mmCIF file of C-alpha atoms in Angstrom:
data_model
loop_
_atom_site.group_PDB
_atom_site.id
_atom_site.type_symbol
_atom_site.label_atom_id
_atom_site.label_comp_id
_atom_site.label_asym_id
_atom_site.label_seq_id
_atom_site.Cartn_x
_atom_site.Cartn_y
_atom_site.Cartn_z
ATOM 1 C CA MET A 91 52.886 -51.587 -144.898
ATOM 2 C CA THR A 92 53.349 -54.257 -147.569
ATOM 3 C CA MET A 93 52.358 -54.161 -151.210
ATOM 4 C CA SER A 94 52.487 -56.431 -154.220
ATOM 5 C CA LEU A 95 55.386 -56.350 -156.635
ATOM 6 C CA ASP A 96 53.364 -55.455 -159.717
ATOM 7 C CA LYS A 97 54.777 -52.193 -161.042
ATOM 8 C CA LYS A 98 57.696 -52.309 -163.460
ATOM 9 C CA GLU A 99 59.355 -49.349 -161.765
ATOM 10 C CA ASP A 100 59.119 -51.098 -158.372
ATOM 11 C CA ILE A 101 60.784 -54.210 -159.772
ATOM 12 C CA GLN A 102 63.550 -52.190 -161.445
ATOM 13 C CA THR A 103 64.254 -50.157 -158.299
ATOM 14 C CA LEU A 104 64.316 -53.273 -156.128
ATOM 15 C CA ALA A 105 66.548 -55.105 -158.616
ATOM 16 C CA LEU A 106 69.137 -52.318 -158.427
ATOM 17 C CA ASP A 107 69.010 -52.448 -154.620
ATOM 18 C CA PHE A 108 69.707 -56.179 -154.744
ATOM 19 C CA LEU A 109 72.494 -55.659 -157.245
ATOM 20 C CA ALA A 110 74.258 -53.644 -154.540
ATOM 21 C CA VAL A 111 73.603 -56.506 -152.082
ATOM 22 C CA ALA A 112 75.287 -59.024 -154.393
ATOM 23 C CA GLN A 113 78.249 -56.702 -154.972
ATOM 24 C CA GLN A 114 78.824 -56.203 -151.230
ATOM 25 C CA ALA A 115 78.643 -59.943 -150.591
ATOM 26 C CA ALA A 116 81.191 -60.636 -153.349
ATOM 27 C CA ILE A 117 83.564 -57.987 -151.972
ATOM 28 C CA ALA A 118 83.261 -59.424 -148.449
ATOM 29 C CA SER A 119 84.040 -62.942 -149.706
ATOM 30 C CA TYR A 120 86.968 -61.852 -151.877
ATOM 31 C CA PRO A 121 89.695 -61.853 -149.154
ATOM 32 C CA TRP A 122 89.062 -65.592 -148.668
ATOM 33 C CA VAL A 123 89.716 -66.569 -152.300
ATOM 34 C CA GLY A 124 92.317 -69.348 -152.422
ATOM 35 C CA LYS A 125 92.617 -69.605 -148.626
ATOM 36 C CA GLY A 126 91.016 -73.050 -148.302
ATOM 37 C CA LYS A 127 88.415 -71.806 -145.814
ATOM 38 C CA LYS A 128 84.934 -72.356 -147.259
ATOM 39 C CA ASN A 129 82.996 -71.609 -144.078
ATOM 40 C CA GLU A 130 84.776 -68.330 -143.395
ATOM 41 C CA ALA A 131 84.206 -67.179 -146.975
ATOM 42 C CA ASP A 132 80.539 -68.115 -146.858
ATOM 43 C CA GLY A 133 80.115 -66.463 -143.468
ATOM 44 C CA ALA A 134 81.660 -63.196 -144.638
ATOM 45 C CA GLY A 135 79.468 -63.077 -147.748
ATOM 46 C CA THR A 136 76.348 -63.988 -145.787
ATOM 47 C CA GLU A 137 76.860 -61.316 -143.140
ATOM 48 C CA ALA A 138 77.524 -58.580 -145.707
ATOM 49 C CA MET A 139 74.482 -59.666 -147.712
ATOM 50 C CA ARG A 140 72.178 -59.596 -144.717
ATOM 51 C CA ILE A 141 73.362 -56.186 -143.465
ATOM 52 C CA ARG A 142 72.807 -54.540 -146.862
ATOM 53 C CA MET A 143 69.518 -56.392 -147.474
ATOM 54 C CA ASN A 144 68.031 -55.104 -144.230
ATOM 55 C CA THR A 145 68.308 -51.498 -145.456
ATOM 56 C CA ILE A 146 66.003 -52.151 -148.441
ATOM 57 C CA GLY A 147 62.404 -50.913 -148.361
ATOM 58 C CA MET A 148 60.606 -54.256 -148.611
ATOM 59 C CA ASP A 149 58.815 -56.967 -146.682
ATOM 60 C CA GLY A 150 61.197 -59.783 -147.591
ATOM 61 C CA THR A 151 61.208 -63.464 -146.637
ATOM 62 C CA ILE A 152 64.137 -65.834 -147.226
ATOM 63 C CA VAL A 153 62.693 -68.981 -148.860
ATOM 64 C CA ILE A 154 66.003 -70.460 -150.007
ATOM 65 C CA GLY A 155 69.012 -69.558 -147.915
ATOM 66 C CA GLU A 156 71.747 -70.867 -145.670
ATOM 67 C CA GLY A 157 69.598 -73.563 -144.072
ATOM 68 C CA GLU A 158 66.982 -73.945 -141.357
ATOM 69 C CA LEU A 159 66.938 -71.707 -138.265
ATOM 70 C CA ASP A 160 68.843 -74.308 -136.232
ATOM 71 C CA GLU A 161 71.488 -74.651 -138.964
ATOM 72 C CA ALA A 162 72.133 -71.011 -139.886
ATOM 73 C CA PRO A 163 72.426 -67.899 -137.698
ATOM 74 C CA MET A 164 71.409 -65.611 -140.561
ATOM 75 C CA LEU A 165 69.656 -65.749 -143.939
ATOM 76 C CA TYR A 166 67.924 -68.877 -142.683
ATOM 77 C CA ILE A 167 64.752 -70.144 -144.357
ATOM 78 C CA GLY A 168 61.806 -68.101 -143.116
ATOM 79 C CA GLU A 169 63.881 -65.145 -141.899
ATOM 80 C CA LYS A 170 62.317 -61.734 -142.453
ATOM 81 C CA VAL A 171 64.582 -59.156 -144.081
ATOM 82 C CA GLY A 172 64.217 -55.548 -145.194
ATOM 83 C CA THR A 173 62.572 -52.618 -143.440
ATOM 84 C CA GLY A 174 59.162 -54.307 -143.422
ATOM 85 C CA VAL A 175 57.699 -51.478 -145.504
ATOM 86 C CA GLY A 176 57.397 -52.003 -149.263
ATOM 87 C CA PRO A 177 56.812 -54.853 -151.719
ATOM 88 C CA ALA A 178 56.207 -58.331 -150.275
ATOM 89 C CA VAL A 179 58.820 -60.608 -151.843
ATOM 90 C CA ASP A 180 60.333 -64.073 -151.556
ATOM 91 C CA ILE A 181 64.111 -64.236 -151.778
ATOM 92 C CA ALA A 182 66.467 -67.080 -152.738
ATOM 93 C CA VAL A 183 70.145 -66.525 -152.011
ATOM 94 C CA ASP A 184 73.506 -68.204 -152.302
ATOM 95 C CA PRO A 185 76.145 -65.787 -150.969
ATOM 96 C CA VAL A 186 78.927 -67.965 -152.408
ATOM 97 C CA GLU A 187 77.826 -70.233 -155.257
ATOM 98 C CA GLY A 188 80.853 -72.497 -155.631
ATOM 99 C CA THR A 189 82.430 -72.309 -152.154
ATOM 100 C CA THR A 190 84.871 -75.107 -152.986
ATOM 101 C CA LEU A 191 85.897 -73.330 -156.193
ATOM 102 C CA MET A 192 86.624 -70.035 -154.485
ATOM 103 C CA SER A 193 88.395 -71.673 -151.517
ATOM 104 C CA LYS A 194 90.789 -73.261 -154.032
ATOM 105 C CA GLY A 195 91.171 -70.076 -156.086
ATOM 106 C CA GLN A 196 89.346 -71.608 -159.045
ATOM 107 C CA ASP A 197 87.026 -69.972 -161.576
ATOM 108 C CA ASN A 198 83.230 -69.578 -161.616
ATOM 109 C CA SER A 199 82.404 -68.691 -158.004
ATOM 110 C CA LEU A 200 79.830 -65.932 -157.647
ATOM 111 C CA THR A 201 77.126 -64.423 -155.458
ATOM 112 C CA VAL A 202 73.570 -65.091 -156.697
ATOM 113 C CA ILE A 203 70.145 -63.799 -155.644
ATOM 114 C CA ALA A 204 66.674 -64.440 -157.098
ATOM 115 C CA VAL A 205 63.657 -62.410 -156.006
ATOM 116 C CA ALA A 206 59.964 -62.835 -156.854
ATOM 117 C CA GLU A 207 56.611 -61.610 -155.645
ATOM 118 C CA ARG A 208 55.489 -63.283 -152.392
ATOM 119 C CA GLY A 209 54.402 -66.869 -152.965
ATOM 120 C CA HIS A 210 55.888 -67.085 -156.460
ATOM 121 C CA LEU A 211 59.105 -69.072 -155.794
ATOM 122 C CA LEU A 212 59.078 -72.822 -155.204
ATOM 123 C CA HIS A 213 60.197 -73.624 -151.650
ATOM 124 C CA ALA A 214 62.656 -76.345 -152.630
ATOM 125 C CA PRO A 215 64.177 -78.572 -149.954
ATOM 126 C CA ASP A 216 67.947 -79.062 -149.879
ATOM 127 C CA MET A 217 68.122 -82.251 -151.930
ATOM 128 C CA TYR A 218 68.931 -83.402 -155.453
ATOM 129 C CA MET A 219 67.046 -82.173 -158.493
ATOM 130 C CA LYS A 220 67.194 -83.394 -162.080
ATOM 131 C CA LYS A 221 67.449 -80.380 -164.421
ATOM 132 C CA ILE A 222 67.397 -79.294 -168.045
ATOM 133 C CA ALA A 223 67.854 -75.689 -169.185
ATOM 134 C CA VAL A 224 67.939 -73.779 -172.482
ATOM 135 C CA GLY A 225 67.866 -70.178 -173.625
ATOM 136 C CA PRO A 226 65.019 -68.256 -175.337
ATOM 137 C CA LYS A 227 65.594 -69.624 -178.853
ATOM 138 C CA ALA A 228 65.003 -73.220 -177.719
ATOM 139 C CA LYS A 229 62.145 -72.452 -175.314
ATOM 140 C CA GLY A 230 59.292 -74.928 -175.764
ATOM 141 C CA ARG A 231 61.500 -77.425 -177.598
ATOM 142 C CA ILE A 232 62.839 -79.469 -174.670
ATOM 143 C CA SER A 233 61.338 -82.110 -172.388
ATOM 144 C CA ILE A 234 62.941 -83.465 -169.244
ATOM 145 C CA GLU A 235 61.037 -86.712 -169.904
ATOM 146 C CA ALA A 236 62.633 -87.219 -173.338
ATOM 147 C CA PRO A 237 66.017 -88.897 -173.932
ATOM 148 C CA LEU A 238 68.949 -86.484 -173.992
ATOM 149 C CA THR A 239 69.621 -87.352 -177.640
ATOM 150 C CA GLU A 240 66.145 -86.107 -178.620
ATOM 151 C CA ASN A 241 66.646 -82.889 -176.692
ATOM 152 C CA ILE A 242 69.993 -82.244 -178.350
ATOM 153 C CA LEU A 243 68.463 -82.718 -181.810
ATOM 154 C CA ALA A 244 65.558 -80.414 -180.898
ATOM 155 C CA VAL A 245 67.910 -77.719 -179.609
ATOM 156 C CA ALA A 246 70.081 -77.971 -182.718
ATOM 157 C CA ASP A 247 66.991 -77.471 -184.881
ATOM 158 C CA ALA A 248 65.761 -74.527 -182.773
ATOM 159 C CA LEU A 249 69.141 -72.797 -182.939
ATOM 160 C CA GLY A 250 69.738 -73.549 -186.615
ATOM 161 C CA LYS A 251 72.937 -75.398 -185.752
ATOM 162 C CA ASP A 252 74.426 -78.656 -186.885
ATOM 163 C CA VAL A 253 74.359 -81.221 -184.065
ATOM 164 C CA SER A 254 78.164 -81.184 -184.050
ATOM 165 C CA GLU A 255 78.032 -77.493 -183.054
ATOM 166 C CA VAL A 256 75.735 -77.960 -180.047
ATOM 167 C CA THR A 257 77.454 -77.610 -176.649
ATOM 168 C CA VAL A 258 75.970 -79.420 -173.637
ATOM 169 C CA MET A 259 77.116 -78.372 -170.176
ATOM 170 C CA ILE A 260 77.249 -81.196 -167.606
ATOM 171 C CA GLN A 261 78.717 -81.401 -164.122
ATOM 172 C CA ASP A 262 81.733 -83.697 -164.011
ATOM 173 C CA ARG A 263 80.322 -86.407 -161.752
ATOM 174 C CA THR A 264 80.177 -90.213 -161.951
ATOM 175 C CA ARG A 265 76.361 -90.056 -161.907
ATOM 176 C CA HIS A 266 76.465 -88.188 -165.227
ATOM 177 C CA HIS A 267 78.632 -90.706 -167.116
ATOM 178 C CA ASP A 268 75.666 -91.949 -169.163
ATOM 179 C CA LEU A 269 74.631 -88.395 -170.130
ATOM 180 C CA ILE A 270 78.171 -87.575 -171.230
ATOM 181 C CA GLN A 271 78.302 -90.725 -173.366
ATOM 182 C CA GLN A 272 74.988 -89.813 -175.040
ATOM 183 C CA VAL A 273 76.387 -86.422 -176.018
ATOM 184 C CA PHE A 274 79.443 -88.070 -177.557
ATOM 185 C CA GLU A 275 77.353 -90.670 -179.388
ATOM 186 C CA VAL A 276 75.058 -88.098 -181.023
ATOM 187 C CA GLY A 277 78.094 -86.066 -182.090
ATOM 188 C CA ALA A 278 77.555 -82.956 -179.951
ATOM 189 C CA LYS A 279 80.107 -81.263 -177.683
ATOM 190 C CA VAL A 280 80.443 -81.602 -173.911
ATOM 191 C CA LYS A 281 81.522 -78.773 -171.625
ATOM 192 C CA LEU A 282 82.221 -80.198 -168.173
ATOM 193 C CA PHE A 283 82.285 -78.171 -164.965
ATOM 194 C CA SER A 284 83.190 -79.122 -161.401
ATOM 195 C CA ASP A 285 80.814 -77.112 -159.183
ATOM 196 C CA GLY A 286 78.055 -74.490 -159.371
ATOM 197 C CA ASP A 287 75.417 -75.183 -162.032
ATOM 198 C CA VAL A 288 73.632 -71.808 -161.785
ATOM 199 C CA THR A 289 76.285 -70.312 -164.056
ATOM 200 C CA GLY A 290 75.790 -73.044 -166.657
ATOM 201 C CA ALA A 291 72.022 -72.605 -166.722
ATOM 202 C CA ILE A 292 72.316 -68.835 -167.224
ATOM 203 C CA ALA A 293 74.936 -69.341 -169.928
ATOM 204 C CA THR A 294 72.357 -71.090 -172.138
ATOM 205 C CA GLY A 295 70.454 -67.789 -172.333
ATOM 206 C CA ILE A 296 73.385 -65.666 -173.505
ATOM 207 C CA ASP A 297 74.398 -65.997 -177.152
ATOM 208 C CA GLU A 298 77.960 -64.835 -176.545
ATOM 209 C CA ILE A 299 78.673 -67.839 -174.301
ATOM 210 C CA ASP A 300 79.062 -71.162 -176.092
ATOM 211 C CA VAL A 301 76.570 -73.204 -174.049
ATOM 212 C CA ASP A 302 73.324 -74.398 -175.644
ATOM 213 C CA LEU A 303 71.938 -76.880 -173.119
ATOM 214 C CA LEU A 304 72.470 -77.711 -169.446
ATOM 215 C CA VAL A 305 71.510 -81.149 -168.124
ATOM 216 C CA GLY A 306 72.185 -83.183 -165.014
ATOM 217 C CA THR A 307 71.328 -83.666 -161.366
ATOM 218 C CA GLY A 308 72.347 -81.044 -158.809
ATOM 219 C CA GLY A 309 71.050 -79.096 -155.836
ATOM 220 C CA ALA A 310 67.354 -78.206 -155.785
ATOM 221 C CA PRO A 311 67.814 -74.748 -154.190
ATOM 222 C CA GLU A 312 70.251 -73.812 -156.954
ATOM 223 C CA GLY A 313 67.686 -75.082 -159.461
ATOM 224 C CA VAL A 314 65.072 -72.583 -158.288
ATOM 225 C CA ILE A 315 67.588 -69.731 -158.439
ATOM 226 C CA ALA A 316 68.598 -70.758 -161.977
ATOM 227 C CA ALA A 317 64.939 -71.024 -163.010
ATOM 228 C CA ALA A 318 64.306 -67.447 -161.864
ATOM 229 C CA ALA A 319 67.267 -66.279 -163.938
ATOM 230 C CA LEU A 320 66.075 -68.145 -167.025
ATOM 231 C CA ARG A 321 62.477 -66.968 -166.603
ATOM 232 C CA SER A 322 63.827 -63.416 -166.596
ATOM 233 C CA LEU A 323 65.959 -64.168 -169.664
ATOM 234 C CA GLY A 324 63.027 -65.756 -171.526
ATOM 235 C CA GLY A 325 64.526 -69.240 -171.494
ATOM 236 C CA ASP A 326 63.184 -72.590 -170.300
ATOM 237 C CA PHE A 327 63.972 -74.686 -167.232
ATOM 238 C CA GLN A 328 62.403 -78.004 -166.277
ATOM 239 C CA ALA A 329 63.122 -80.102 -163.219
ATOM 240 C CA GLN A 330 62.206 -83.086 -161.075
ATOM 241 C CA LEU A 331 63.080 -83.580 -157.420
ATOM 242 C CA VAL A 332 65.043 -86.765 -156.664
ATOM 243 C CA CYS A 333 64.045 -88.215 -153.281
ATOM 244 C CA GLN A 334 66.735 -90.603 -152.040
ATOM 245 C CA ASN A 335 64.888 -91.799 -148.934
ATOM 246 C CA ASP A 336 61.624 -91.548 -146.984
ATOM 247 C CA GLU A 337 62.940 -88.631 -144.955
ATOM 248 C CA GLU A 338 63.441 -86.516 -148.091
ATOM 249 C CA PHE A 339 60.051 -87.570 -149.458
ATOM 250 C CA ASN A 340 58.312 -86.578 -146.233
ATOM 251 C CA ARG A 341 60.214 -83.284 -146.131
ATOM 252 C CA CYS A 342 58.880 -82.426 -149.586
ATOM 253 C CA VAL A 343 55.314 -83.141 -148.440
ATOM 254 C CA THR A 344 55.834 -81.023 -145.299
ATOM 255 C CA MET A 345 57.009 -78.119 -147.488
ATOM 256 C CA GLY A 346 53.830 -78.293 -149.562
ATOM 257 C CA LEU A 347 55.011 -80.538 -152.405
ATOM 258 C CA SER A 348 52.291 -83.191 -152.242
ATOM 259 C CA ASP A 349 53.700 -85.060 -155.271
ATOM 260 C CA PRO A 350 57.507 -84.870 -154.917
ATOM 261 C CA GLY A 351 58.094 -86.795 -158.160
ATOM 262 C CA LYS A 352 56.068 -84.373 -160.286
ATOM 263 C CA ILE A 353 57.727 -82.855 -163.353
ATOM 264 C CA LEU A 354 58.278 -79.184 -162.505
ATOM 265 C CA ARG A 355 57.749 -76.718 -165.354
ATOM 266 C CA MET A 356 58.754 -73.069 -165.273
ATOM 267 C CA ASP A 357 55.386 -71.983 -163.826
ATOM 268 C CA ASP A 358 55.860 -74.464 -160.967
ATOM 269 C CA LEU A 359 59.314 -73.124 -160.138
ATOM 270 C CA VAL A 360 58.756 -69.381 -160.675
ATOM 271 C CA LYS A 361 55.095 -68.502 -160.966
ATOM 272 C CA SER A 362 55.191 -65.102 -162.682
ATOM 273 C CA ASP A 363 57.327 -62.554 -164.510
ATOM 274 C CA SER A 364 57.332 -60.398 -161.360
ATOM 275 C CA CYS A 365 60.850 -61.599 -160.639
ATOM 276 C CA PHE A 366 64.497 -60.779 -161.209
ATOM 277 C CA PHE A 367 67.969 -62.255 -160.790
ATOM 278 C CA VAL A 368 71.263 -60.623 -159.897
ATOM 279 C CA ALA A 369 74.801 -61.981 -159.586
ATOM 280 C CA ALA A 370 78.271 -60.661 -158.857
ATOM 281 C CA GLY A 371 81.506 -62.463 -159.695
ATOM 282 C CA ILE A 372 83.879 -63.455 -156.898
ATOM 283 C CA THR A 373 86.427 -65.255 -159.086
ATOM 284 C CA ASP A 374 86.683 -65.074 -162.882
ATOM 285 C CA GLY A 375 84.303 -67.307 -164.833
ATOM 286 C CA ILE A 376 82.449 -67.855 -168.090
ATOM 287 C CA LEU A 377 79.729 -65.416 -167.011
ATOM 288 C CA LEU A 378 81.467 -62.797 -164.873
ATOM 289 C CA ASN A 379 84.881 -61.481 -163.941
ATOM 290 C CA GLY A 380 85.911 -61.735 -160.314
ATOM 291 C CA VAL A 381 86.439 -58.959 -157.784
ATOM 292 C CA ARG A 382 89.511 -56.810 -158.464
ATOM 293 C CA LYS A 383 91.404 -54.785 -155.863
ATOM 294 C CA LYS A 384 92.703 -51.574 -157.390
ATOM 295 C CA GLU A 385 95.472 -49.198 -156.393
ATOM 296 C CA GLY A 386 94.446 -47.110 -153.397
ATOM 297 C CA GLY A 387 92.149 -49.798 -152.012
ATOM 298 C CA ALA A 388 89.229 -49.343 -154.413
ATOM 299 C CA MET A 389 87.352 -52.515 -155.380
ATOM 300 C CA LEU A 390 86.015 -53.344 -158.846
ATOM 301 C CA THR A 391 83.027 -55.686 -159.248
ATOM 302 C CA HIS A 392 81.478 -57.265 -162.340
ATOM 303 C CA SER A 393 77.746 -57.941 -162.025
ATOM 304 C CA PHE A 394 74.805 -59.315 -163.976
ATOM 305 C CA ILE A 395 71.117 -58.389 -163.808
ATOM 306 C CA THR A 396 68.050 -59.684 -165.646
ATOM 307 C CA ILE A 397 64.422 -58.725 -164.966
ATOM 308 C CA GLY A 398 61.307 -60.772 -165.762
ATOM 309 C CA GLY A 399 58.787 -59.624 -168.342
ATOM 310 C CA LYS A 400 61.305 -57.690 -170.437
ATOM 311 C CA GLY A 401 62.127 -60.386 -172.984
ATOM 312 C CA ASN A 402 65.741 -61.422 -173.385
ATOM 313 C CA TYR A 403 66.964 -58.412 -171.382
ATOM 314 C CA PHE A 404 70.116 -58.439 -169.315
ATOM 315 C CA GLN A 405 72.954 -56.140 -168.371
ATOM 316 C CA PHE A 406 76.565 -56.621 -167.369
ATOM 317 C CA ILE A 407 77.693 -53.878 -164.991
ATOM 318 C CA GLU A 408 81.213 -52.953 -163.901
ATOM 319 C CA THR A 409 81.277 -50.929 -160.683
ATOM 320 C CA ARG A 410 84.079 -49.194 -158.786
ATOM 321 C CA HIS A 411 83.578 -49.178 -155.008
#
């Protein structure tokens, strides 16, 4: 029996179940930190995530996962997970966000999961997406169609900051050289990162982290996951798919995106507040601490949870396993 995800207590209960899923995936990936084996790390996290997810009372469908059925043995797009009895939900997962980072023992790798009521998450193809993200205080003040300089000035005004105090997070890629130069020219600060832009998007919604704006072009699946996190945090996320060839354009149309070049607002990406986001750190980062192995074999995880419809609500949770 399936049901809609419309009761606050149902969402909260389910969110805590998924928090445990993220924690188990992070623990399973941890032994591979710094071993240079991305696939093994991802495989371990994926298997642990799927096993734990299948114990949850829900009718779940993977809409963003490890790939198509012929590419991924588990957590593939369209796979049914859960007991089949309970709320009908769409699930977007990345068992190891930042596989290259964690394989090299670098910071900011984590497990991320976004969940929303059935039909409420954009089914984004695995391609590039142009993105802009801000936290709650700058919601409604940005436009992905405006020059970056204008967005920086608008964010500074919304936050009551001098432009010189605004920090813009951008992935360190050649394609972003022009964006980086615009930040320098307007007098704001750049914070570059190598991989994994979900962390940067979430950081804009947390005052204690010095990130005010995220811009750039990255993976579309990660964009939907980040949008779910920011919707839950009360922030803003806008995007536009970047089709590089006819094959990608046609794939968008096949997946129900009749106008692939359309500007995607929050309601296009995540259609309601019946959603939540959870993450668990694998290695240390600006958002979360990594997994710690304690004396006696116990494991310590550091997790993050935010639930839609509760305003700027989030929790950091440290758990001993």
